[in-house]
């Protein structure tokens, strides 16, 4: 038999065809443009928020608001990892999984709870 060679965009399509409809939805959800944009913004905020807070000399009365945004980012990242584990075959065997877990856990150092 001949070998099938898939382009990068076709790999996701091939993976989702073999999965349960809920897993297909989860995969498409994670790979969608809106989710990608939200996660990118959450990443930028997580990296820069404390520097912004210090540079803008935001008063201590606003620390709670920053902690809330850090918490939201933490939960977004955690949910993304959990959905990825459920819907992406072999996700836990990739470096991306470990990067995502370490990055998500590193946010715990910013949270008081």
PDB file of C-alpha atoms in Angstrom:
ATOM      1  CA  UNK A   1       0.000   0.000   0.000  1.00  0.00           C
ATOM      2  CA  UNK A   2       0.943   3.600  -0.558  1.00  0.00           C
ATOM      3  CA  UNK A   3       1.919   5.954   2.198  1.00  0.00           C
ATOM      4  CA  UNK A   4      -0.361   8.855   2.960  1.00  0.00           C
ATOM      5  CA  UNK A   5       1.445  12.122   3.574  1.00  0.00           C
ATOM      6  CA  UNK A   6      -0.550  14.802   5.348  1.00  0.00           C
ATOM      7  CA  UNK A   7       0.157  18.507   5.334  1.00  0.00           C
ATOM      8  CA  UNK A   8       0.334  20.227   8.722  1.00  0.00           C
ATOM      9  CA  UNK A   9      -3.274  21.477   8.491  1.00  0.00           C
ATOM     10  CA  UNK A  10      -4.522  18.048   7.505  1.00  0.00           C
ATOM     11  CA  UNK A  11      -3.109  16.320  10.599  1.00  0.00           C
ATOM     12  CA  UNK A  12      -5.706  17.922  12.882  1.00  0.00           C
ATOM     13  CA  UNK A  13      -8.469  16.986  10.463  1.00  0.00           C
ATOM     14  CA  UNK A  14      -7.267  13.372  10.335  1.00  0.00           C
ATOM     15  CA  UNK A  15      -7.072  13.153  14.124  1.00  0.00           C
ATOM     16  CA  UNK A  16     -10.555  14.548  14.682  1.00  0.00           C
ATOM     17  CA  UNK A  17     -12.191  12.167  12.192  1.00  0.00           C
ATOM     18  CA  UNK A  18     -11.178   9.228  14.414  1.00  0.00           C
ATOM     19  CA  UNK A  19     -12.499  10.736  17.641  1.00  0.00           C
ATOM     20  CA  UNK A  20     -15.814  10.941  19.430  1.00  0.00           C
ATOM     21  CA  UNK A  21     -17.911  13.974  18.363  1.00  0.00           C
ATOM     22  CA  UNK A  22     -17.338  15.623  21.772  1.00  0.00           C
ATOM     23  CA  UNK A  23     -13.570  15.230  21.358  1.00  0.00           C
ATOM     24  CA  UNK A  24     -13.838  16.643  17.847  1.00  0.00           C
ATOM     25  CA  UNK A  25     -15.674  19.662  19.229  1.00  0.00           C
ATOM     26  CA  UNK A  26     -13.062  20.107  21.976  1.00  0.00           C
ATOM     27  CA  UNK A  27     -10.218  19.890  19.479  1.00  0.00           C
ATOM     28  CA  UNK A  28     -11.807  22.407  17.132  1.00  0.00           C
ATOM     29  CA  UNK A  29     -12.606  24.660  20.105  1.00  0.00           C
ATOM     30  CA  UNK A  30      -8.983  24.689  21.306  1.00  0.00           C
ATOM     31  CA  UNK A  31      -7.694  25.364  17.807  1.00  0.00           C
ATOM     32  CA  UNK A  32     -10.247  28.094  17.034  1.00  0.00           C
ATOM     33  CA  UNK A  33      -9.151  31.681  16.423  1.00  0.00           C
ATOM     34  CA  UNK A  34     -11.149  33.195  19.326  1.00  0.00           C
ATOM     35  CA  UNK A  35      -9.678  30.759  21.859  1.00  0.00           C
ATOM     36  CA  UNK A  36      -6.196  31.288  20.455  1.00  0.00           C
ATOM     37  CA  UNK A  37      -6.589  35.062  20.768  1.00  0.00           C
ATOM     38  CA  UNK A  38      -7.957  34.870  24.331  1.00  0.00           C
ATOM     39  CA  UNK A  39      -5.144  32.535  25.392  1.00  0.00           C
ATOM     40  CA  UNK A  40      -2.549  34.764  23.733  1.00  0.00           C
ATOM     41  CA  UNK A  41      -3.911  37.814  25.571  1.00  0.00           C
ATOM     42  CA  UNK A  42      -3.977  35.869  28.849  1.00  0.00           C
ATOM     43  CA  UNK A  43      -0.348  34.882  28.261  1.00  0.00           C
ATOM     44  CA  UNK A  44       0.730  38.465  27.579  1.00  0.00           C
ATOM     45  CA  UNK A  45      -1.195  39.690  30.623  1.00  0.00           C
ATOM     46  CA  UNK A  46       0.323  36.995  32.853  1.00  0.00           C
ATOM     47  CA  UNK A  47       3.802  37.957  31.725  1.00  0.00           C
ATOM     48  CA  UNK A  48       3.404  41.735  31.909  1.00  0.00           C
ATOM     49  CA  UNK A  49       0.733  42.544  34.505  1.00  0.00           C
ATOM     50  CA  UNK A  50       3.042  42.831  37.485  1.00  0.00           C
ATOM     51  CA  UNK A  51       5.455  45.057  35.543  1.00  0.00           C
ATOM     52  CA  UNK A  52       2.522  47.216  34.440  1.00  0.00           C
ATOM     53  CA  UNK A  53       1.272  47.423  38.031  1.00  0.00           C
ATOM     54  CA  UNK A  54       4.691  48.525  39.317  1.00  0.00           C
ATOM     55  CA  UNK A  55       5.414  50.928  36.436  1.00  0.00           C
ATOM     56  CA  UNK A  56       2.004  52.575  36.713  1.00  0.00           C
ATOM     57  CA  UNK A  57       2.429  52.871  40.483  1.00  0.00           C
ATOM     58  CA  UNK A  58      -0.998  51.381  41.009  1.00  0.00           C
ATOM     59  CA  UNK A  59      -2.059  51.666  44.628  1.00  0.00           C
ATOM     60  CA  UNK A  60      -2.337  48.726  46.957  1.00  0.00           C
ATOM     61  CA  UNK A  61      -6.120  49.044  46.837  1.00  0.00           C
ATOM     62  CA  UNK A  62      -5.988  47.578  43.319  1.00  0.00           C
ATOM     63  CA  UNK A  63      -3.912  44.501  44.218  1.00  0.00           C
ATOM     64  CA  UNK A  64      -7.098  42.472  44.607  1.00  0.00           C
ATOM     65  CA  UNK A  65      -8.065  43.260  41.003  1.00  0.00           C
ATOM     66  CA  UNK A  66      -4.686  42.060  39.772  1.00  0.00           C
ATOM     67  CA  UNK A  67      -5.018  38.851  41.802  1.00  0.00           C
ATOM     68  CA  UNK A  68      -8.434  38.253  40.266  1.00  0.00           C
ATOM     69  CA  UNK A  69      -7.019  38.610  36.749  1.00  0.00           C
ATOM     70  CA  UNK A  70      -4.124  36.271  37.623  1.00  0.00           C
ATOM     71  CA  UNK A  71      -6.656  33.764  38.961  1.00  0.00           C
ATOM     72  CA  UNK A  72      -8.732  33.978  35.782  1.00  0.00           C
ATOM     73  CA  UNK A  73      -5.599  33.420  33.687  1.00  0.00           C
ATOM     74  CA  UNK A  74      -4.574  30.467  35.854  1.00  0.00           C
ATOM     75  CA  UNK A  75      -7.964  28.805  35.424  1.00  0.00           C
ATOM     76  CA  UNK A  76      -7.998  29.489  31.669  1.00  0.00           C
ATOM     77  CA  UNK A  77      -4.590  27.836  31.322  1.00  0.00           C
ATOM     78  CA  UNK A  78      -5.583  24.912  33.546  1.00  0.00           C
ATOM     79  CA  UNK A  79      -8.784  24.332  31.564  1.00  0.00           C
ATOM     80  CA  UNK A  80      -6.826  24.482  28.311  1.00  0.00           C
ATOM     81  CA  UNK A  81      -4.412  21.805  29.568  1.00  0.00           C
ATOM     82  CA  UNK A  82      -7.248  19.580  30.803  1.00  0.00           C
ATOM     83  CA  UNK A  83      -9.175  19.840  27.536  1.00  0.00           C
ATOM     84  CA  UNK A  84      -5.948  19.215  25.611  1.00  0.00           C
ATOM     85  CA  UNK A  85      -5.277  16.027  27.588  1.00  0.00           C
ATOM     86  CA  UNK A  86      -8.803  14.788  26.864  1.00  0.00           C
ATOM     87  CA  UNK A  87      -9.073  15.646  23.167  1.00  0.00           C
ATOM     88  CA  UNK A  88      -5.551  15.656  21.742  1.00  0.00           C
ATOM     89  CA  UNK A  89      -4.098  12.222  21.140  1.00  0.00           C
ATOM     90  CA  UNK A  90      -0.589  11.872  22.554  1.00  0.00           C
ATOM     91  CA  UNK A  91      -0.630  15.452  23.927  1.00  0.00           C
ATOM     92  CA  UNK A  92       0.898  14.232  27.187  1.00  0.00           C
ATOM     93  CA  UNK A  93       3.854  12.871  25.214  1.00  0.00           C
ATOM     94  CA  UNK A  94       4.803  16.241  23.762  1.00  0.00           C
ATOM     95  CA  UNK A  95       7.039  18.995  25.056  1.00  0.00           C
ATOM     96  CA  UNK A  96       4.090  21.391  24.695  1.00  0.00           C
ATOM     97  CA  UNK A  97       2.248  19.526  27.437  1.00  0.00           C
ATOM     98  CA  UNK A  98       5.121  19.940  29.874  1.00  0.00           C
ATOM     99  CA  UNK A  99       5.618  23.599  28.912  1.00  0.00           C
ATOM    100  CA  UNK A 100       1.903  24.247  29.429  1.00  0.00           C
ATOM    101  CA  UNK A 101       1.847  22.499  32.821  1.00  0.00           C
ATOM    102  CA  UNK A 102       4.970  24.280  34.077  1.00  0.00           C
ATOM    103  CA  UNK A 103       3.727  27.667  32.845  1.00  0.00           C
ATOM    104  CA  UNK A 104       0.327  27.118  34.451  1.00  0.00           C
ATOM    105  CA  UNK A 105       1.819  26.023  37.762  1.00  0.00           C
ATOM    106  CA  UNK A 106       4.240  28.965  37.727  1.00  0.00           C
ATOM    107  CA  UNK A 107       1.240  31.296  38.027  1.00  0.00           C
ATOM    108  CA  UNK A 108       0.608  29.849  41.467  1.00  0.00           C
ATOM    109  CA  UNK A 109       3.608  31.840  42.704  1.00  0.00           C
ATOM    110  CA  UNK A 110       1.679  35.032  41.879  1.00  0.00           C
ATOM    111  CA  UNK A 111      -1.487  34.007  43.704  1.00  0.00           C
ATOM    112  CA  UNK A 112      -2.017  34.504  47.428  1.00  0.00           C
ATOM    113  CA  UNK A 113      -4.464  31.661  47.823  1.00  0.00           C
TER     114      UNK A 113
END
